[in-house]
PDB file of C-alpha atoms in Angstrom:
ATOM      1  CA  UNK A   9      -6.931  17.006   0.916  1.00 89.00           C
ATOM      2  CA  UNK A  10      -4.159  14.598  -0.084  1.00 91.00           C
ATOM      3  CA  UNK A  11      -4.245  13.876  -4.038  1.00 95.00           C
ATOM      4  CA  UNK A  12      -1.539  12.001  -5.861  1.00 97.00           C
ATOM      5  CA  UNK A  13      -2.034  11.587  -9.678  1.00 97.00           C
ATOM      6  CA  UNK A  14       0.405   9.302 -11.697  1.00 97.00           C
ATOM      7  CA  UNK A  15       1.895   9.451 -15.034  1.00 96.00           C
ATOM      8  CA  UNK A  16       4.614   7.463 -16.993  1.00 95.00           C
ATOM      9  CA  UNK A  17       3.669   3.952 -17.253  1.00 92.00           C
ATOM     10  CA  UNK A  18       3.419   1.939 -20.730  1.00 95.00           C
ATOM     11  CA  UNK A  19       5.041  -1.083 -22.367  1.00 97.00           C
ATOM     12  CA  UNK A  20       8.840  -2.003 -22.249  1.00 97.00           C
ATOM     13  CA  UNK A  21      10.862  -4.877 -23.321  1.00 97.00           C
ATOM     14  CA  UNK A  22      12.638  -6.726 -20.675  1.00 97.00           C
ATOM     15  CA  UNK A  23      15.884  -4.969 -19.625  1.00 97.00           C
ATOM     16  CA  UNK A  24      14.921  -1.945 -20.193  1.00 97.00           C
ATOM     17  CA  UNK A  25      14.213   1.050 -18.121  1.00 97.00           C
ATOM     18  CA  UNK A  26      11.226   3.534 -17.381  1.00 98.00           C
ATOM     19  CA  UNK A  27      10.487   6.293 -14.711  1.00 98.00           C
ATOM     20  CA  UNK A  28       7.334   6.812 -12.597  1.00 98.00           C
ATOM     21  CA  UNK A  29       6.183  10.286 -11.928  1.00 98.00           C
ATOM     22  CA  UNK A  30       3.868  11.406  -8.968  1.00 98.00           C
ATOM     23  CA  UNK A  31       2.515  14.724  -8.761  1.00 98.00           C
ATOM     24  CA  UNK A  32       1.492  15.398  -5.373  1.00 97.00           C
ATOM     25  CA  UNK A  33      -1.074  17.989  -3.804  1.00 95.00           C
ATOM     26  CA  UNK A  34      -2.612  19.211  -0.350  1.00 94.00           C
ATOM     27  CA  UNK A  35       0.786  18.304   1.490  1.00 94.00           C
ATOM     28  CA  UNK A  36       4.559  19.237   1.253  1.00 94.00           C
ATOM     29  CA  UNK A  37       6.457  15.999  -0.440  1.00 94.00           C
ATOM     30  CA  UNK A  38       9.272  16.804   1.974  1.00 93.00           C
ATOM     31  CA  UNK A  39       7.971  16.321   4.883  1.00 93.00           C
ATOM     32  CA  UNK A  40       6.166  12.925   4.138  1.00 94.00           C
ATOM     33  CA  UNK A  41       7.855   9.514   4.255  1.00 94.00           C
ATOM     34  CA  UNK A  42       6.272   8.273   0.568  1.00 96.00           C
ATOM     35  CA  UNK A  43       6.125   5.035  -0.408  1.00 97.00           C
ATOM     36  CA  UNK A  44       5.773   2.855  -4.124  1.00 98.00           C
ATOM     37  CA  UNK A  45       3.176  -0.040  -3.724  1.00 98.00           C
ATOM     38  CA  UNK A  46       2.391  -2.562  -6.798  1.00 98.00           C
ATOM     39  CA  UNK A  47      -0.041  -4.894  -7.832  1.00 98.00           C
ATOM     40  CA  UNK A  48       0.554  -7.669  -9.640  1.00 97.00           C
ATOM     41  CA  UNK A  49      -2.445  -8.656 -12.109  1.00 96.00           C
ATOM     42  CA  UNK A  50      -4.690 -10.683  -9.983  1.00 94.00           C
ATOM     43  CA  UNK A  51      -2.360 -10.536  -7.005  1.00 96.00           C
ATOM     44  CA  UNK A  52      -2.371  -8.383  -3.726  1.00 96.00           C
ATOM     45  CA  UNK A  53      -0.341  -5.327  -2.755  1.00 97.00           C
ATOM     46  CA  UNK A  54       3.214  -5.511  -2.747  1.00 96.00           C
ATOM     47  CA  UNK A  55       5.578  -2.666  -1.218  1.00 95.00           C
ATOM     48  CA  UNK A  56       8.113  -1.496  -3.310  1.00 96.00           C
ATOM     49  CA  UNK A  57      10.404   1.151  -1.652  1.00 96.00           C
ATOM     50  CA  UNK A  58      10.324   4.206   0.058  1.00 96.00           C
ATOM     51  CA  UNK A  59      12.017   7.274   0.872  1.00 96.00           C
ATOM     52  CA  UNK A  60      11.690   9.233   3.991  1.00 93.00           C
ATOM     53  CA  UNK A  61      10.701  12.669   4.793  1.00 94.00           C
ATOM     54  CA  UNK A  62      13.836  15.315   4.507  1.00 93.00           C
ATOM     55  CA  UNK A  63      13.916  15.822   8.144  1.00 94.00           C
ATOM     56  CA  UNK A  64      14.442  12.153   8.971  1.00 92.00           C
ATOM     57  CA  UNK A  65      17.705  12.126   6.332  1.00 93.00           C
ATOM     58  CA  UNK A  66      15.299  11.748   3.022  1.00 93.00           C
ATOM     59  CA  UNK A  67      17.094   8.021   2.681  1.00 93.00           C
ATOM     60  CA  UNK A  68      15.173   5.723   0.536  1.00 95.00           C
ATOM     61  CA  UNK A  69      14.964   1.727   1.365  1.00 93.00           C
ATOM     62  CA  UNK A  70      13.792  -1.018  -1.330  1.00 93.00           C
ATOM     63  CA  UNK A  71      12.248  -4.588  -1.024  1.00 92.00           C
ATOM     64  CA  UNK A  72      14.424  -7.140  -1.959  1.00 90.00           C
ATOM     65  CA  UNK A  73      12.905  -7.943  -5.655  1.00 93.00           C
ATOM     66  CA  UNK A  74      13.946  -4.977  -6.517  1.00 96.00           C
ATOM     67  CA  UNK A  75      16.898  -3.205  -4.632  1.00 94.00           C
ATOM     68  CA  UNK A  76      19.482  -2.359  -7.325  1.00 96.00           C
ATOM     69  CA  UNK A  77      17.621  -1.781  -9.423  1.00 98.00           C
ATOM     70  CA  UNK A  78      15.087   0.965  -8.666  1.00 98.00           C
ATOM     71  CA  UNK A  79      15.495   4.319  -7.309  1.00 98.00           C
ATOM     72  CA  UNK A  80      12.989   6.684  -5.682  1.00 98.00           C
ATOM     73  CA  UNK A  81      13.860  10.489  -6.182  1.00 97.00           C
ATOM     74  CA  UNK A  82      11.923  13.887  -5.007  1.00 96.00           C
ATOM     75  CA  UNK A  83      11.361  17.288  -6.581  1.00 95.00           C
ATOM     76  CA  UNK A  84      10.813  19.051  -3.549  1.00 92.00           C
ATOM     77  CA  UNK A  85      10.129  22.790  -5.572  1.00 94.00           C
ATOM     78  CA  UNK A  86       8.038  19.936  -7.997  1.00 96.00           C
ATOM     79  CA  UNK A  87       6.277  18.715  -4.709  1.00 97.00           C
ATOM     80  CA  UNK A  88       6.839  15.569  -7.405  1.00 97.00           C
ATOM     81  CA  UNK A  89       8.348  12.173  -6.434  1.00 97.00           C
ATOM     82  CA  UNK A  90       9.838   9.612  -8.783  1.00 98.00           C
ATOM     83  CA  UNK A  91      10.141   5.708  -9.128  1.00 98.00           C
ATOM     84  CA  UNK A  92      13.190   4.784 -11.585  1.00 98.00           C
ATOM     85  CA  UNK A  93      13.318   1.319 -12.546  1.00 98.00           C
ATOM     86  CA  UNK A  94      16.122   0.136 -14.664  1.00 98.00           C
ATOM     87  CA  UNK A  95      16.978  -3.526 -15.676  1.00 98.00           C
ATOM     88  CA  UNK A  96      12.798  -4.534 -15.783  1.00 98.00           C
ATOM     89  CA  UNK A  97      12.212  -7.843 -15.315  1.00 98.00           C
ATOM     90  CA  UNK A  98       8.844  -9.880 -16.637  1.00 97.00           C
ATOM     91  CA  UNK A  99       7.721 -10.271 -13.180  1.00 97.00           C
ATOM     92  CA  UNK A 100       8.134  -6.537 -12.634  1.00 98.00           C
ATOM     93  CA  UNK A 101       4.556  -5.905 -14.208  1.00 98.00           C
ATOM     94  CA  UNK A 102       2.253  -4.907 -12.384  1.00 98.00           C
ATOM     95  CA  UNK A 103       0.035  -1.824 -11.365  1.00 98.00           C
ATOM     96  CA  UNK A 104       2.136   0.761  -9.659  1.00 98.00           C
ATOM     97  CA  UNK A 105       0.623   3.582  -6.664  1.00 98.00           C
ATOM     98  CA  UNK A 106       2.651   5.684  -5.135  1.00 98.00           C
ATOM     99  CA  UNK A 107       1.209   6.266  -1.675  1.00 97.00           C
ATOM    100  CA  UNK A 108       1.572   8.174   1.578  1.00 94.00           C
ATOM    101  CA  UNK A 109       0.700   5.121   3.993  1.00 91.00           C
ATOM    102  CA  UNK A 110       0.982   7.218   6.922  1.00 85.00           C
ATOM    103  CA  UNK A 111      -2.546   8.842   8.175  1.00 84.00           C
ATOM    104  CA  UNK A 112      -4.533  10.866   6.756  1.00 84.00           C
ATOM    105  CA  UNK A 113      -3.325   8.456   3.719  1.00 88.00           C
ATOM    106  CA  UNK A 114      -3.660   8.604   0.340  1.00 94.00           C
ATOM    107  CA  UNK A 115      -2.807   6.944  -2.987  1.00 97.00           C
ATOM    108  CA  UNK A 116      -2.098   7.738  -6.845  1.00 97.00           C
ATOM    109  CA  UNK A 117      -4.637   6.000  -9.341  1.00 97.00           C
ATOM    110  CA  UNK A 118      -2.568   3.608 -10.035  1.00 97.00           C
ATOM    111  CA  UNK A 119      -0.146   3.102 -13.537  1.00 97.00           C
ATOM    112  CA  UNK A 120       0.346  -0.074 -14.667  1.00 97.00           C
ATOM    113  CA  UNK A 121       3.744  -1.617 -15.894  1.00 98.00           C
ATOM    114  CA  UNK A 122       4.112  -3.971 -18.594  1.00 98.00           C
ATOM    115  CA  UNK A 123       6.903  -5.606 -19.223  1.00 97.00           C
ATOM    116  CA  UNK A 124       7.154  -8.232 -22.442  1.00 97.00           C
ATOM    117  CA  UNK A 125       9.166  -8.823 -25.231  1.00 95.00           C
TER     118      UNK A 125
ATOM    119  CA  UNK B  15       3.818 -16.368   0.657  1.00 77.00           C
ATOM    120  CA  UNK B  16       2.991 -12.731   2.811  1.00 85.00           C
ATOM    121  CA  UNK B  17       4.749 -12.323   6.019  1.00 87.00           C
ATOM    122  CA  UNK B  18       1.299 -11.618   7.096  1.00 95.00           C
ATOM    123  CA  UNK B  19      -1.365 -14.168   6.904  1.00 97.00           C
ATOM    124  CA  UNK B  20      -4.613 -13.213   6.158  1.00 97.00           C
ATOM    125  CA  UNK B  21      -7.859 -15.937   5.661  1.00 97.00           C
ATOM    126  CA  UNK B  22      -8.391 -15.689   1.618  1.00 96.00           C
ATOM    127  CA  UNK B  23     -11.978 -14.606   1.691  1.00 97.00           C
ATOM    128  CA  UNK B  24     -14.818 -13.836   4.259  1.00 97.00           C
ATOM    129  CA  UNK B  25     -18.487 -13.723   3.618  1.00 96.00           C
ATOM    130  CA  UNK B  26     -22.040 -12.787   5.543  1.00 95.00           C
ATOM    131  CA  UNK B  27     -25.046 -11.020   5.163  1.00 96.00           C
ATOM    132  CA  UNK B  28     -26.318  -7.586   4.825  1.00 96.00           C
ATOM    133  CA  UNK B  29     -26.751  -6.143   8.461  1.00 96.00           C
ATOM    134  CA  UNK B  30     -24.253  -8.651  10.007  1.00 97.00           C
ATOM    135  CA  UNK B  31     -21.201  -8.555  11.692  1.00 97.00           C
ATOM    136  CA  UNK B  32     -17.536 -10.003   9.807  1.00 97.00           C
ATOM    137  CA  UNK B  33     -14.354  -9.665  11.467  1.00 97.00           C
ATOM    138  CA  UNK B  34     -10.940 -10.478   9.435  1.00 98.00           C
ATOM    139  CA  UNK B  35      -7.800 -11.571  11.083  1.00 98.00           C
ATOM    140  CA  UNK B  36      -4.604 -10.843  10.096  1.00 98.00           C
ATOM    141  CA  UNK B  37      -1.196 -12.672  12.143  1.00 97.00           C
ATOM    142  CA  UNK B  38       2.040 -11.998  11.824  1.00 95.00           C
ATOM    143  CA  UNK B  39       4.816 -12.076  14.461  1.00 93.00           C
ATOM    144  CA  UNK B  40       7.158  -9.758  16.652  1.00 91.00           C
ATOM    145  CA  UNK B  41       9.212  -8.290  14.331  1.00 91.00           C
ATOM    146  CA  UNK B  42       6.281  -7.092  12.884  1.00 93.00           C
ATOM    147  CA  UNK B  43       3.196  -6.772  14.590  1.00 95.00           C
ATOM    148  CA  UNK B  44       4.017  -7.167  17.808  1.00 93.00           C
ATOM    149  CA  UNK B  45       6.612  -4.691  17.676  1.00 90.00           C
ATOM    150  CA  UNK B  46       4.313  -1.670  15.026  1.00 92.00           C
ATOM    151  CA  UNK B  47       1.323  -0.311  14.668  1.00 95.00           C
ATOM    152  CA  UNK B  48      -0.849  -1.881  12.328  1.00 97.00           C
ATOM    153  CA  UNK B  49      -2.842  -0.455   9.532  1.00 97.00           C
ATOM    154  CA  UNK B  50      -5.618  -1.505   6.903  1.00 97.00           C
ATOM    155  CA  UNK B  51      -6.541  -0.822   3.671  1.00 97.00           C
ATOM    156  CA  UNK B  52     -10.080  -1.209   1.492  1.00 97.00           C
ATOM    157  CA  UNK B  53      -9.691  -1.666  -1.841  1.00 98.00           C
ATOM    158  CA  UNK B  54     -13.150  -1.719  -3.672  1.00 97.00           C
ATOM    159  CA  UNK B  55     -13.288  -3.105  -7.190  1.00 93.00           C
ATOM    160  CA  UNK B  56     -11.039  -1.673 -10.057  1.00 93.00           C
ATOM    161  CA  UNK B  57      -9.640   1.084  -7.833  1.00 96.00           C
ATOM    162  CA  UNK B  58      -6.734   1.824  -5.831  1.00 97.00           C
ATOM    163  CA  UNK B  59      -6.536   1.214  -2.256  1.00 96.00           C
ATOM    164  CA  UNK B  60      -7.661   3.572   0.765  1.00 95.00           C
ATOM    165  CA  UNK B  61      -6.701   3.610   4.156  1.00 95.00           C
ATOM    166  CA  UNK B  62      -9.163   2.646   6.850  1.00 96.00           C
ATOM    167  CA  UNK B  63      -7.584   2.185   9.781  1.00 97.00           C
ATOM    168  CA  UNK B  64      -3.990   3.224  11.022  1.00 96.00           C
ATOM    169  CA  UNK B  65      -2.059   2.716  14.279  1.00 96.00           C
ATOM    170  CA  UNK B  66      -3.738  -0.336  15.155  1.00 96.00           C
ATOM    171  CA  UNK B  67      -7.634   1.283  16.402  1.00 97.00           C
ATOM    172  CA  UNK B  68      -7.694   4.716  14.628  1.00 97.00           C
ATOM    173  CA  UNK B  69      -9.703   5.801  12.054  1.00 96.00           C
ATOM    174  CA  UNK B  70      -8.784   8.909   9.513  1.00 93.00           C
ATOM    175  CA  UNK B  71     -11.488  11.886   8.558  1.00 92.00           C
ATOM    176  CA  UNK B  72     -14.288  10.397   6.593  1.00 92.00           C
ATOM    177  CA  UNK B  73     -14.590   6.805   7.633  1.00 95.00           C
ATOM    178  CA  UNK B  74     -17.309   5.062   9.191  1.00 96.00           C
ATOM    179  CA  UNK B  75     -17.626   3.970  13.247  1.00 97.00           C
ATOM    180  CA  UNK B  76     -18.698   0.480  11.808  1.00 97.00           C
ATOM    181  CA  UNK B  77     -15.253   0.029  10.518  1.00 98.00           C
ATOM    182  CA  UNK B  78     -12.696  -0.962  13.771  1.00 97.00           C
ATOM    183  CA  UNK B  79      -9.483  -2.130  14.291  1.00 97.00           C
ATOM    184  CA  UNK B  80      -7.520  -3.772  17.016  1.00 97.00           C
ATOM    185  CA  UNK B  81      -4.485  -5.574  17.654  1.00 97.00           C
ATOM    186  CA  UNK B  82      -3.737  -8.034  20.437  1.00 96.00           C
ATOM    187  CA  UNK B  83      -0.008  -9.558  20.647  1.00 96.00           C
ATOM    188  CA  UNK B  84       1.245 -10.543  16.905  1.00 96.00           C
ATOM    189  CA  UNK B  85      -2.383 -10.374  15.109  1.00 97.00           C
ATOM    190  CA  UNK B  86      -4.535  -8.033  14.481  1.00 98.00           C
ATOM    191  CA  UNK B  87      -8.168  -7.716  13.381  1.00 98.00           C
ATOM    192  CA  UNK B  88     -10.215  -5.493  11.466  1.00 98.00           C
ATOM    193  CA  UNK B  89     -14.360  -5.316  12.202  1.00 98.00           C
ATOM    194  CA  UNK B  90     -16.921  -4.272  10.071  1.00 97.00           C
ATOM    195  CA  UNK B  91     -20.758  -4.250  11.387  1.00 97.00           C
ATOM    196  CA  UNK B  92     -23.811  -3.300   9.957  1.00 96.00           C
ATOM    197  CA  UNK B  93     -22.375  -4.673   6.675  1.00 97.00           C
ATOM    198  CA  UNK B  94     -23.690  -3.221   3.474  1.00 96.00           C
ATOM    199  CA  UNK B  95     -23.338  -4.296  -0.220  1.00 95.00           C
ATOM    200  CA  UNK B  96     -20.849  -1.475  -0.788  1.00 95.00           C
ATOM    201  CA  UNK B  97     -18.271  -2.867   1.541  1.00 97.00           C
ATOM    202  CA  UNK B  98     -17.886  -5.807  -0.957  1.00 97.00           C
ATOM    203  CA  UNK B  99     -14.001  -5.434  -1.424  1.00 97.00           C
ATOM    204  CA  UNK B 100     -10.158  -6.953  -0.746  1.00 98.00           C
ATOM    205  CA  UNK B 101      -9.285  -5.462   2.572  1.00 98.00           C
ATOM    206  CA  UNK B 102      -5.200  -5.630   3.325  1.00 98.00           C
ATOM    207  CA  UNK B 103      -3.606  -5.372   6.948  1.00 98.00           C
ATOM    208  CA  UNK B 104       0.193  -3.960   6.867  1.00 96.00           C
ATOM    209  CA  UNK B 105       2.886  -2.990   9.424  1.00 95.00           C
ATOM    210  CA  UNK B 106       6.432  -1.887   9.551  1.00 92.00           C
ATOM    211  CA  UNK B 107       8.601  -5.148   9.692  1.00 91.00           C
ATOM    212  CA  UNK B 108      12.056  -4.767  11.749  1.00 85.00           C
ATOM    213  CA  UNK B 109      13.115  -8.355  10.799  1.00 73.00           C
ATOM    214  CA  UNK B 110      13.446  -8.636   6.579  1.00 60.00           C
ATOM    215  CA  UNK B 111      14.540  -6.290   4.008  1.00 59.00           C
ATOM    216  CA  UNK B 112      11.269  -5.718   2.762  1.00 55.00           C
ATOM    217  CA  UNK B 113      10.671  -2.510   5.533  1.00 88.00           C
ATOM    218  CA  UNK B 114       6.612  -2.741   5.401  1.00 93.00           C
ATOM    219  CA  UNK B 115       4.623  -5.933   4.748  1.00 94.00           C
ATOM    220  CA  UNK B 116       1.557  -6.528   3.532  1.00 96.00           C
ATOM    221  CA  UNK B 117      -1.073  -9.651   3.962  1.00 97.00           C
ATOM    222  CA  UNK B 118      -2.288 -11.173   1.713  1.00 97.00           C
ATOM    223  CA  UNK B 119      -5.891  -9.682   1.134  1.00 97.00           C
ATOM    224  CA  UNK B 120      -9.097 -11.013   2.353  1.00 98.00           C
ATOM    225  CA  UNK B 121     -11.739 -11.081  -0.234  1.00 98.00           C
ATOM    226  CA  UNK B 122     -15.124  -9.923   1.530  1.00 97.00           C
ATOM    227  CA  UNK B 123     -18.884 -10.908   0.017  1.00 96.00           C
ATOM    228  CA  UNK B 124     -22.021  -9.466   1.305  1.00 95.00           C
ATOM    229  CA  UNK B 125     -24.400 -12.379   0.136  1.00 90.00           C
TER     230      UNK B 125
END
């Protein structure tokens, strides 16, 4: 069974940075494409980035609120991926999952993101 | 503002049918499978149906999917008061930075 749980979220100022962990069970990391999805409060699901399995070249692709500024990383020996996100931005908050959205599926609790001076 | 349009909210009975439409266009839909997600009150989303019509270990047959040209639709029957929830189509999008796209989110009540 795919389980993701999520750690790392909290309150930052704006321009500051924080990382997203994702411990992941019941499948290899590397061989998944994974994907960050948020949630503004209130709002519907946004997709944040991604990075592909290691087979397919492990690249990662972001959406365009936030390319430059966040990264997505893997631990492969971890079976742990990572979102980065550096230079936050007010509109940046928001509940973050990391998800496999390819079937069987599967999705982290959720972590939510505040950012406020 | 979504790529995808979805109708905000949906509503019918217990025991009744609802379907819930979701359009996009070729560089998206018409050219990728299409999935959707159920995301029940307070929790984080679930996938229900993937490439367009298929259904992953565990869901219901009263759940369907199906795609025709650049929309899609998602059917629920036998509706119960448990399937009160936001229910999100996505696809891969060839034509925008932003690689996968969601709709907007259709709000379902079961008066």
């Amino acid at each position: 069974e795919v389980q993701l749980v999520q750690s790392g979220g909290g309150l930052v100022k704006p321009g500051e940075s924080l990382r997203l962990s994702c411990a992941a069970s019941g499948f290899s990391i590397v061989d998944a494409w994974m994907s960050w999805v948020r949630q503004a409060p209130g709002k519907g699901l946004e997709w944040v980035g991604r990075i592909k399995s290691k087979a397919a070249g492990g690249t990662t692709d972001f959406a365009a609120p936030v390319t430059g500024r966040f990264t997505i990383s893997r631990d492969d020996s971890k079976n742990m991926l990572y979102l980065q996100m550096n230079s936050l931005k007010t509109e940046d908050t928001a509940v973050y999952y990391c998800t496999k959205l390819a079937a069987p599926g599967g999705w982290g609790q959720g972590i939510l993101v505040t950012v406020s001076s | 503002q979504s790529v995808l349009t979805q109708p905000p909210s949906v509503s019918a009975a217990p025991g009744q049918k609802v379907t819930i439409s979701c359009s996009g266009g070729s560089s998206n839909i018409g050219g990728n499978y299409v999935s959707w997600y159920q995301q029940l009150p307070g929790t984080a989303p679930k996938l229900l149906i993937y490439d367009n019509n298929k259904r992953p270990s565990g869901i219901p047959a009263r759940f369907s999917g199906s795609r025709s040209g650049t929309s899609a639709t998602l059917a629920i029957i036998g509706l119960q008061p448990g399937d009160e929830a936001d229910y999100y189509c996505g696809t891969w999008d060839s034509g925008l930075t932003s690689l996968w796209v969601f709709g907007g989110g259709t709000r379902l009540t079961v008066l």
